[in-house]
Coordinates of C-alpha atoms in Angstrom, one line a residue:
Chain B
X1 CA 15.4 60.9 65.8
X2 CA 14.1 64.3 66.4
X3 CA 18.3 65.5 65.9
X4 CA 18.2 64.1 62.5
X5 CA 15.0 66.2 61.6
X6 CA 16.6 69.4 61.3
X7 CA 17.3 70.0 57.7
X8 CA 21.0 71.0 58.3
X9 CA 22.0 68.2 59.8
X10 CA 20.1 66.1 57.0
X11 CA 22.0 67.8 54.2
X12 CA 25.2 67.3 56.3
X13 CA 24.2 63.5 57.7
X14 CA 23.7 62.4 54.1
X15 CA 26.3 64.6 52.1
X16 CA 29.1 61.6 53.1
X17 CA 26.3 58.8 52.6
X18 CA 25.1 59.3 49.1
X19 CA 28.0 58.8 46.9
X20 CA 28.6 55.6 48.7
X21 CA 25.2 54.5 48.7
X22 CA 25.0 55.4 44.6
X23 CA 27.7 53.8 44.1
X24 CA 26.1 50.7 46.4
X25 CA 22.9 50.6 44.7
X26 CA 24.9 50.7 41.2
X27 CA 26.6 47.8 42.5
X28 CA 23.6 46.2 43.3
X29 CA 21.8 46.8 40.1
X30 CA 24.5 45.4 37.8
X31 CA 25.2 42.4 40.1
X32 CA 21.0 41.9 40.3
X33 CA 20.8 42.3 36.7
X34 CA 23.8 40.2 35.9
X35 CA 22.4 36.9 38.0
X36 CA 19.3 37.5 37.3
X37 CA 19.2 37.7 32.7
X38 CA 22.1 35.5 32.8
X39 CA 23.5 34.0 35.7
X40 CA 20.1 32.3 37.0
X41 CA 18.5 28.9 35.4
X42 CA 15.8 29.1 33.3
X43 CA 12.2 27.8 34.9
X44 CA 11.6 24.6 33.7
X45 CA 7.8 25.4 33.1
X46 CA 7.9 29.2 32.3
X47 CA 10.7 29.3 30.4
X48 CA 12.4 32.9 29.6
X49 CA 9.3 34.9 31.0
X50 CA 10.8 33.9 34.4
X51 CA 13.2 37.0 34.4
X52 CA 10.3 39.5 34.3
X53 CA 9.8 38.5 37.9
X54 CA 13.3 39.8 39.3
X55 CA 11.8 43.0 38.1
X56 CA 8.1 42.9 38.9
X57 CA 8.7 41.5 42.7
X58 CA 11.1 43.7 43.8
X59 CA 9.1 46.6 41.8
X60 CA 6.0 45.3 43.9
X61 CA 8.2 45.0 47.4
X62 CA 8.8 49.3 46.6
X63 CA 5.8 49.6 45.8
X64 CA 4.5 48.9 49.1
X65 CA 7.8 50.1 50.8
X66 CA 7.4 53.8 49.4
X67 CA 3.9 54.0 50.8
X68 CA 4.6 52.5 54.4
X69 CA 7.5 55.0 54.3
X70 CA 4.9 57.6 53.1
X71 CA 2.7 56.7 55.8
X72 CA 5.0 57.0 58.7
X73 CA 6.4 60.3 57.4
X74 CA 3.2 61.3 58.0
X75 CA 2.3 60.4 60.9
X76 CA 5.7 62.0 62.1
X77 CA 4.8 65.0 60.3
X78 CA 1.4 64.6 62.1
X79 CA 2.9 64.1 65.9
X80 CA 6.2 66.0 65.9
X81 CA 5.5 68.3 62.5
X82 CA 8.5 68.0 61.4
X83 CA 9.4 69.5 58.4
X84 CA 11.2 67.2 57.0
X85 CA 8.9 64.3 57.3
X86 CA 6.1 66.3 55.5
X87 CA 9.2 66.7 52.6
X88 CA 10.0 63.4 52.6
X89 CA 6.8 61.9 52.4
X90 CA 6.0 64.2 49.1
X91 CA 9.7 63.1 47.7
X92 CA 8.5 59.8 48.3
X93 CA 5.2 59.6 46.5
X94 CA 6.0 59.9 43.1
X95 CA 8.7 57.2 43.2
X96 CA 6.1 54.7 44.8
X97 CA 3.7 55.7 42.1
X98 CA 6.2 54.7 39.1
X99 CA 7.1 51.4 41.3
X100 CA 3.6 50.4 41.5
X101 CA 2.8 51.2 38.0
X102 CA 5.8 49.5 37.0
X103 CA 4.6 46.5 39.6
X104 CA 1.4 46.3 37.1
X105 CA 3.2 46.7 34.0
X106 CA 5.5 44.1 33.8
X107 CA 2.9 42.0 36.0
X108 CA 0.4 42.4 32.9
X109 CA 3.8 41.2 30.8
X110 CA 4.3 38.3 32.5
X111 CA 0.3 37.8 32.9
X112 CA -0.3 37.3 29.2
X113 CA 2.4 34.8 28.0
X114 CA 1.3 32.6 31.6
X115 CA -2.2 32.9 32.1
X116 CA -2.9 34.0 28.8
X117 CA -4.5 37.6 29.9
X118 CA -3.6 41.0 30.3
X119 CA -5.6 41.5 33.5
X120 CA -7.7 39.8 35.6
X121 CA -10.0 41.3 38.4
X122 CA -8.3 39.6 41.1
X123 CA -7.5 40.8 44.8
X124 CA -4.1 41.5 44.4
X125 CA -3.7 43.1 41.0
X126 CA -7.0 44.9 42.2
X127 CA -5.4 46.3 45.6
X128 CA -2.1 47.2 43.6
X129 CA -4.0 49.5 41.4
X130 CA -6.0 51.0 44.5
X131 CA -2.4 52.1 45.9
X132 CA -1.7 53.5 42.4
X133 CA -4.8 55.3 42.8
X134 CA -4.0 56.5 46.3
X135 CA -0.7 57.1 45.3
X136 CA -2.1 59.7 42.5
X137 CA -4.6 61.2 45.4
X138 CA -2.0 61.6 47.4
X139 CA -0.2 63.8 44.9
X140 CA -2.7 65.1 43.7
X141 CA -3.9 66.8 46.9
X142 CA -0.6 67.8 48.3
X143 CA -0.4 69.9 45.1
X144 CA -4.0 71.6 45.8
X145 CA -3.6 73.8 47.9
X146 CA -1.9 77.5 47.8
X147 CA -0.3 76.9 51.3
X148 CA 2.2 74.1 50.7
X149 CA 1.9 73.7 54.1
X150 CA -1.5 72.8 54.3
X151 CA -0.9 70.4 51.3
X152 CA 1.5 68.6 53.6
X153 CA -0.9 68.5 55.9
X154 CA -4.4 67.3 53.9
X155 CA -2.0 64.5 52.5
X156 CA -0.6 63.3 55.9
X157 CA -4.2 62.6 57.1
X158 CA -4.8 60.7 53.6
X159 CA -1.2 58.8 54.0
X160 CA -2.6 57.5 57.1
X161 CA -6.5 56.5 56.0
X162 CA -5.2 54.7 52.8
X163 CA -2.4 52.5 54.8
X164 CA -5.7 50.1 55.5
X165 CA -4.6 49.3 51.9
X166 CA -0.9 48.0 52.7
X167 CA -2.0 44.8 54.3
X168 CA -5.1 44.4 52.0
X169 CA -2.2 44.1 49.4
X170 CA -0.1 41.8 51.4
X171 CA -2.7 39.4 52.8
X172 CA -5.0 39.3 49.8
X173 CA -3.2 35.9 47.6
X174 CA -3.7 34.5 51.1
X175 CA -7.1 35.8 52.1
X176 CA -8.7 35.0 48.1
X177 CA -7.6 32.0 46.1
X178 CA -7.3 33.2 42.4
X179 CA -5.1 33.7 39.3
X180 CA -2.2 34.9 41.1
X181 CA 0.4 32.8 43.0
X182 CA 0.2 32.8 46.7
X183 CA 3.0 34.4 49.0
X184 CA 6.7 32.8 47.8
X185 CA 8.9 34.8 49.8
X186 CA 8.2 36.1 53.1
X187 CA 6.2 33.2 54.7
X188 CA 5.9 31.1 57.9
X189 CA 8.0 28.3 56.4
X190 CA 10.7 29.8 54.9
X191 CA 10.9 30.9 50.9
X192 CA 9.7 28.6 48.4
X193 CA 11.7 29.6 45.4
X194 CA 14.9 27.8 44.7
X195 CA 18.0 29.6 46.0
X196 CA 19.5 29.9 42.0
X197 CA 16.9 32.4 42.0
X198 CA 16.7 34.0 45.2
X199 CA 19.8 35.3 45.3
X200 CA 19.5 37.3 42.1
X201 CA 16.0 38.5 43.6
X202 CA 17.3 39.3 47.1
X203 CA 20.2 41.6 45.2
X204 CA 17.9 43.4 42.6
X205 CA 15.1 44.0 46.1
X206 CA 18.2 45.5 47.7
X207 CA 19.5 47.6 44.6
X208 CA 16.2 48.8 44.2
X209 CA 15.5 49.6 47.8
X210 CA 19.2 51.7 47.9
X211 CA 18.1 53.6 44.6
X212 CA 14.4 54.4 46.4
X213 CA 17.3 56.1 49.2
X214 CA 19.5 57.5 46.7
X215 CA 16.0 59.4 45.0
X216 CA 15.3 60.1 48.5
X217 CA 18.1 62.2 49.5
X218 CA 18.7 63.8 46.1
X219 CA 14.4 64.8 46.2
X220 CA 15.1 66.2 49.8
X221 CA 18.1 68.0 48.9
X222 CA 16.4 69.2 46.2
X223 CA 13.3 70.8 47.9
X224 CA 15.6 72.0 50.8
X225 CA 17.7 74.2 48.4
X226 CA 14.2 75.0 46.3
X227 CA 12.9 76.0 49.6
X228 CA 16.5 78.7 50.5
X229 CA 15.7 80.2 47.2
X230 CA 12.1 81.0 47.8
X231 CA 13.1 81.8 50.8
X232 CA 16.0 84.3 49.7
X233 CA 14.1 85.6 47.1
X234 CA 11.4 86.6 49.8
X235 CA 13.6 87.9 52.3
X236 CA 15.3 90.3 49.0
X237 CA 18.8 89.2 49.1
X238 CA 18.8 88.4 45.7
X239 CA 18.0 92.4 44.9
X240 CA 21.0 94.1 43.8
X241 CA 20.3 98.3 44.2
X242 CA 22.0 99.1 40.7
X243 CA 20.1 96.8 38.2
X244 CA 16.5 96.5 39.5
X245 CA 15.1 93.0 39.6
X246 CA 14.1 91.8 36.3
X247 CA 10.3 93.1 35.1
X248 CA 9.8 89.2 34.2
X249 CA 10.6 88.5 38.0
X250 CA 8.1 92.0 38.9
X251 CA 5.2 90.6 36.7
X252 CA 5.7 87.0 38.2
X253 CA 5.8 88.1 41.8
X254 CA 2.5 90.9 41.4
X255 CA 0.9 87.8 39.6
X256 CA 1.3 85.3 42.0
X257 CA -0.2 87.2 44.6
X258 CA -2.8 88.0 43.2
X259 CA -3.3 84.5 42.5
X260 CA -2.8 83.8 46.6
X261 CA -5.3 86.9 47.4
X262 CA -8.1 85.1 44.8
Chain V
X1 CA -25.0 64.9 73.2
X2 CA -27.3 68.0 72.9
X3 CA -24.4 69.2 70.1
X4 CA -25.0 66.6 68.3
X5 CA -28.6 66.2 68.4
X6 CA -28.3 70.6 67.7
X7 CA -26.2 69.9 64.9
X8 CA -28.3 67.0 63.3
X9 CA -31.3 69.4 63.7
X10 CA -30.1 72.5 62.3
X11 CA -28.2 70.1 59.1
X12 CA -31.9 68.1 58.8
X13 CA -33.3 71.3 58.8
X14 CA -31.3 73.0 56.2
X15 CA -31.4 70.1 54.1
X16 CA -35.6 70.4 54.0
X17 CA -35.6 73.8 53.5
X18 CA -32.8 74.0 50.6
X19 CA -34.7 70.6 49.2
X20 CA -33.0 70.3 45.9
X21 CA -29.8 68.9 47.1
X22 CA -31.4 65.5 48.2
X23 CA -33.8 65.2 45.6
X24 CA -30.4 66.0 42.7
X25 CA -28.8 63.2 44.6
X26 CA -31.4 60.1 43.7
X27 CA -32.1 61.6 40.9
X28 CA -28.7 61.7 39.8
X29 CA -28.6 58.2 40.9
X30 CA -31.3 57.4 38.9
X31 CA -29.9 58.9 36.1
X32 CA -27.1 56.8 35.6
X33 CA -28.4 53.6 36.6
X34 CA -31.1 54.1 33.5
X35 CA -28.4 54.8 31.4
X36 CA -26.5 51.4 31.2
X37 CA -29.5 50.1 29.6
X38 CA -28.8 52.3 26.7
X39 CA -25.0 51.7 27.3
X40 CA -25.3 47.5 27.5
X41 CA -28.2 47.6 25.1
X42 CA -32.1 46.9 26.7
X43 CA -31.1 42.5 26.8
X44 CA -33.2 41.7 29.8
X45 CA -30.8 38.5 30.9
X46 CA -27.5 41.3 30.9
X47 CA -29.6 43.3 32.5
X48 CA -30.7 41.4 35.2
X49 CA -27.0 39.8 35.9
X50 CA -25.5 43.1 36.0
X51 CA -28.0 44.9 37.7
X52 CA -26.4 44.8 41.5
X53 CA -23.1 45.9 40.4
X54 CA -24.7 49.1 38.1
X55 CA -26.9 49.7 41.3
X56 CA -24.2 49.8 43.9
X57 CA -21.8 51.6 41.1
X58 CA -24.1 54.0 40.5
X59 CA -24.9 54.2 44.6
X60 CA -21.5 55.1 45.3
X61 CA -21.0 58.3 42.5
X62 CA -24.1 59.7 43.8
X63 CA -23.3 59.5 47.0
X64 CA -19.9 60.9 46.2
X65 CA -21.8 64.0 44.2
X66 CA -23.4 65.0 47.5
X67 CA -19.7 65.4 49.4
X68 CA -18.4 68.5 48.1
X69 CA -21.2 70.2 50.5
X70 CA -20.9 68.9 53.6
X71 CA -18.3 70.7 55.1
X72 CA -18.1 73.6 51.8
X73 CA -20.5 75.9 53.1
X74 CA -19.8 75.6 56.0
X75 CA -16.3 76.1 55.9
X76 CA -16.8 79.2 53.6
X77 CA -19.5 81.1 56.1
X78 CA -17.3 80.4 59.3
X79 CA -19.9 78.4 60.8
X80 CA -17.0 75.3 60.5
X81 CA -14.4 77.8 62.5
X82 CA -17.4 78.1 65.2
X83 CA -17.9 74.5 65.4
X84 CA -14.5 73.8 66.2
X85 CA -14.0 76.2 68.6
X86 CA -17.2 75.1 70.5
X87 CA -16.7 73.0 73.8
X88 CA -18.4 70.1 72.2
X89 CA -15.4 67.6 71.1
X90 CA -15.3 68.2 67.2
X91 CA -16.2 64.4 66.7
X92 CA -19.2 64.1 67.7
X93 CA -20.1 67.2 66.2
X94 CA -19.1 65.6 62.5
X95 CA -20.6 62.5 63.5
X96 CA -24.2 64.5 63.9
X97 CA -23.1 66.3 60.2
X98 CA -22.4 62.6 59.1
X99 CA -26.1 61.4 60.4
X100 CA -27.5 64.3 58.7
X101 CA -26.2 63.5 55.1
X102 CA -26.4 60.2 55.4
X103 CA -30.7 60.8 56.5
X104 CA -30.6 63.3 53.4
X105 CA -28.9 61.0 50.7
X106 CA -28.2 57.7 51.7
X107 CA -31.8 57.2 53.0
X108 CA -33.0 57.9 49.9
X109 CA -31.2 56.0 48.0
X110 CA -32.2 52.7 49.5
X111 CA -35.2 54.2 49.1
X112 CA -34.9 54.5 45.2
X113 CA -32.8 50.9 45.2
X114 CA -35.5 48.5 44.8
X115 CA -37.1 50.9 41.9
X116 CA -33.8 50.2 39.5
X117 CA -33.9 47.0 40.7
X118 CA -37.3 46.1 39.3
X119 CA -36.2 48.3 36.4
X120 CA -33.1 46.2 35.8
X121 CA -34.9 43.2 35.5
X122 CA -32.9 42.1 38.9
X123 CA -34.7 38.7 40.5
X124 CA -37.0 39.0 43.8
X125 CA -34.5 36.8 45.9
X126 CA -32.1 40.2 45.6
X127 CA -34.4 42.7 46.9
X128 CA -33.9 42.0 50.7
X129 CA -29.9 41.3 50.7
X130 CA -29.6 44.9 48.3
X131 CA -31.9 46.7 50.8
X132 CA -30.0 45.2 54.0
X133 CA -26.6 46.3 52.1
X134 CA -27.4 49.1 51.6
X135 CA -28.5 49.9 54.8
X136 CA -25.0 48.6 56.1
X137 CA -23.5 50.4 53.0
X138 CA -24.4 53.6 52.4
X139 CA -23.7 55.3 56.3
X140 CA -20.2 53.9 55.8
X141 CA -19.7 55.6 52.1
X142 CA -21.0 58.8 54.1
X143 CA -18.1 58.2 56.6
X144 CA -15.4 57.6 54.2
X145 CA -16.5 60.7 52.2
X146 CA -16.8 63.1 55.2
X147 CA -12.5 62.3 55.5
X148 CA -12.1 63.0 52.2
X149 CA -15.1 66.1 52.1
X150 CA -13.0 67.7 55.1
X151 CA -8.9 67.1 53.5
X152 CA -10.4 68.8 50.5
X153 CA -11.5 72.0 52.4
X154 CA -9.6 75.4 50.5
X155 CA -8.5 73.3 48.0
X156 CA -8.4 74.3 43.9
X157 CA -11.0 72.3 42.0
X158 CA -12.1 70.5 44.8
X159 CA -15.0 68.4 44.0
X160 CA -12.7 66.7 41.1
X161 CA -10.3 66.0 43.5
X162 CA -12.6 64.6 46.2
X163 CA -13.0 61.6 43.5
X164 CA -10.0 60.4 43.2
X165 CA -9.6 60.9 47.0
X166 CA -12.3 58.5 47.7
X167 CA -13.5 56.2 44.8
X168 CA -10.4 54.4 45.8
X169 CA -11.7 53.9 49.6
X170 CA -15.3 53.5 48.6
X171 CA -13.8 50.1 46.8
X172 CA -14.8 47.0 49.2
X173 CA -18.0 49.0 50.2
X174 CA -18.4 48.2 46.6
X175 CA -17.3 45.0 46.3
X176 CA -19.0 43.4 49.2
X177 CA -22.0 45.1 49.3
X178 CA -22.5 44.0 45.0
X179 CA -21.0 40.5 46.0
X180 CA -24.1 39.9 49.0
X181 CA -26.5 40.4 45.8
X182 CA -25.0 38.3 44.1
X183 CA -24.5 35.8 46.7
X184 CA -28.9 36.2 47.6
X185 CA -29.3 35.5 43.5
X186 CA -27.2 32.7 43.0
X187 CA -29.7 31.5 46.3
X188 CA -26.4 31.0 48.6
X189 CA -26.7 32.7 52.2
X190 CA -25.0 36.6 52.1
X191 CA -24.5 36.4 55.8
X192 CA -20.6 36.3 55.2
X193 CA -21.1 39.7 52.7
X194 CA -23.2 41.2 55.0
X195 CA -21.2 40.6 58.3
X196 CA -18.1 42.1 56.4
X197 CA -19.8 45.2 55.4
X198 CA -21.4 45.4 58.9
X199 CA -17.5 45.1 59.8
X200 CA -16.8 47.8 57.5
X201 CA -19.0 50.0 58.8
X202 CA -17.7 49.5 62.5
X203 CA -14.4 50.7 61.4
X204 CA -15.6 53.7 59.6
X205 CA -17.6 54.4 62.8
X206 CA -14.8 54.5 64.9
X207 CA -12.0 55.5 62.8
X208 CA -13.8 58.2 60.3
X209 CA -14.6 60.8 62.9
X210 CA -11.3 61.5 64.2
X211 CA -10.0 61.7 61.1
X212 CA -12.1 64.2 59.5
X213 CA -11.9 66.1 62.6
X214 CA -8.5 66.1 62.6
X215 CA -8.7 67.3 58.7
X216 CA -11.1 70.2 59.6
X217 CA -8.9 71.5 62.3
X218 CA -5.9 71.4 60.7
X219 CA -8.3 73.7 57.8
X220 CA -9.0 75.8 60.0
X221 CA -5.4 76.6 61.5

């Protein structure tokens, strides 16, 4: 584990992965889309509003997979600091927000055609839009701080004190009998949904669980060469002796630390 | 145990002495819980079946108003470095900070409680079950803030983002501790309520401390 964590071998680990796991979750995606808008039966009862669910579950599922993942980064980042877990956990956050808000849109979609309402106030829409929330602390505190480092660190701590949400979210169609339908998937008994419509589920939970990877490495990637530049630009590489660095670049640098000195 | 008590003392003590901090806090909560009239219109019956849910609402902002300045001045004199560096353990330490601003604010509140409630038109059967949530309530809001009070140390604009760091968290104080009220009006037993928030507040007990010690620390590094 701790080998992986360096952020050389990262870029070099995943260089060889990534086209293969676009291409996967492309794959996945079509095939997910395919069975699931025309390959599946229609619900005898809810008709064509049936579909929005091969969307909304496997939206929900990332949802709570993004901030799990979120959470254990940082813990790791906690335990080990290790860079890379603090990075990962910010790369993370904003693709678990737009899960979960996607999680409550199409849910409010499929709400009003079924039970005739936009929203209710019940436990588990209720605990989705807490994670939103905590999802949007989250980011919003890792960007608070001058020190980015700090940041990392603030929103590790807050990772960790908002996972008491993660099982609220999973336990709560079980734990309070309202509007929305209890647990259909992962259960004691096995899934209760027919297997016409499981498959096309199962692929679109899997194509959406590659892409959250495929965003992952690209986000990491991403921050790692961010981070080189900063870090060039710092250590004057950049600075050719016969044209002096741009006055733009002067004013920038003098006006950024006199931000940091404030 | 003689940090703690020290640091109780000396947090009492500034608290008395500074005075208007406490006294902004219920009447802040005040405030707001006289405004819904004027928001809902003054209907005694809406009144009266909102009532537990504008109190506890209310409650929890005002005790959220008070965070910002737990740890803030502290942190920005370098009496927080001190603290950390002492050879008490940093947990118990908070947890004496905690006492203090919950004595300061949430005491007072309960306090002020029963005053709305009248106010609002709430039914006598409530008064008990608000004043025992409350009690179980408000030291657990006070723990729950202090994490999010500490993360926020050094941070830009601060006390806005300490709300959307906790208002999330605050959420089942919230909805248990209005749902006991409810449960004491409709005349059914708010033991259940109750022994969740108690529940609650266990948790935050044991769990809140290390974190916000871990979040001062890692502000002072």
């Amino acid at each position: 584990m701790h080998r992986f964590a360096k952020p050389s071998v990262f870029l070099k680990f995943t260089a060889p992965i990534l086209p293969w796991l676009s291409a996967l979750t492309v794959i996945l995606i079509a095939a997910g889309l395919y069975f699931s808008l025309i390959g599946s039966p229609v619900d005898y009862q809810q008709g064509h509003t049936v579909r929005i669910m091969y969307i909304h579950v496997p939206a929900a599922w990332m949802g709570l997979f993004c901030y799990v993942g979120m959470a254990i980064c940082g813990a790791m980042s906690l335990i080990w600091k290790h860079p890379l877990a603090d990075i990962c956990a910010r790369a993370t956050a904003p693709v678990g927000a737009t899960f979960t808000a996607l999680c409550l849109i199409t849910g409010s979609l499929w709400g009003e055609p079924m039970w005739g309402t936009w929203w209710v106030w019940d436990a588990r829409l209720t605990s989705m839009l807490i994670l939103l929330f905590l999802y949007l602390g989250y980011m919003a505190l890792v960007n608070a701080f001058d020190d980015p480092e700090r940041g990392s660190k603030a929103g590790s701590a807050l990772a960790l004190v908002g996972a008491v949400n993660v099982p609220i979210v999973k336990f709560s169609v079980d734990w309070w009998n309202t509007l929305h339908q209890p647990a259909s998937i992962v259960r004691m008994d096995g899934p209760a949904v027919d297997p016409s419509m499981q498959v096309p589920l199962a692929l679109m939970i899997l194509g959406f669980t590659c892409y959250y990877f495929v965003v992952l490495i690209l986000r990491v990637r991403l921050e790692l060469n961010e981070r080189r530049i900063r870090a060039l630009h710092l250590s004057g590489m950049f600075e050719d002796p016969e044209t002096p660095a741009s006055a733009n670049e002067q004013a920038y640098e003098a006006g950024h630390n006199a931000e940091a000195k404030q | 145990m003689n940090g703690f008590l020290a640091i109780l003392q000396r947090d009492l003590r500034l608290a008395l002495r500074q005075g208007a901090d406490s006294v902004m806090v219920v009447a802040f909560f005040i405030v707001t819980t006289t405004l819904f009239p004027f928001g809902v219109g003054p209907e005694v019956n809406i009144l009266a079946r909102i009532a537990s849910g504008v109190i506890w609402v209310s409650a929890l902002l005002a005790a959220m108003l008070s965070l910002e300045r737990m740890f803030q001045a502290d942190y920005e004199d370098g009496t927080l470095e001190l603290l950390t560096l002492s050879p008490v353990s940093l947990e118990l330490l908070i947890l004496g900070k905690v006492l203090a601003h919950w004595l300061t604010t949430g005491l007072p509140l309960i306090i002020a409680a029963p005053l709305m409630a009248v106010m609002l038109n709430m039914d006598q059967d409530g008064f008990v079950t608000l004043m025992i949530a409350m009690l179980l309530g408000t030291p657990a809001l006070s723990l729950i803030g202090a994490i999010g009070a500490a993360l926020i140390l050094g941070a830009r604009r601060g006390g806005v983002l300490v709300s959307l760091l906790v208002l999330p968290l605050y959420i089942p104080v919230l909805i248990f501790g209005a749902g006991a009220v409810e449960a004491a009006l409709l005349g059914i037993s708010a033991t259940a309520q109750l022994q969740i928030m108690a529940a609650i507040l266990l948790l935050t007990l044991a769990a809140a401390p290390f974190a916000t010690a871990h979040a001062v620390r890692q502000a002072m590094e």
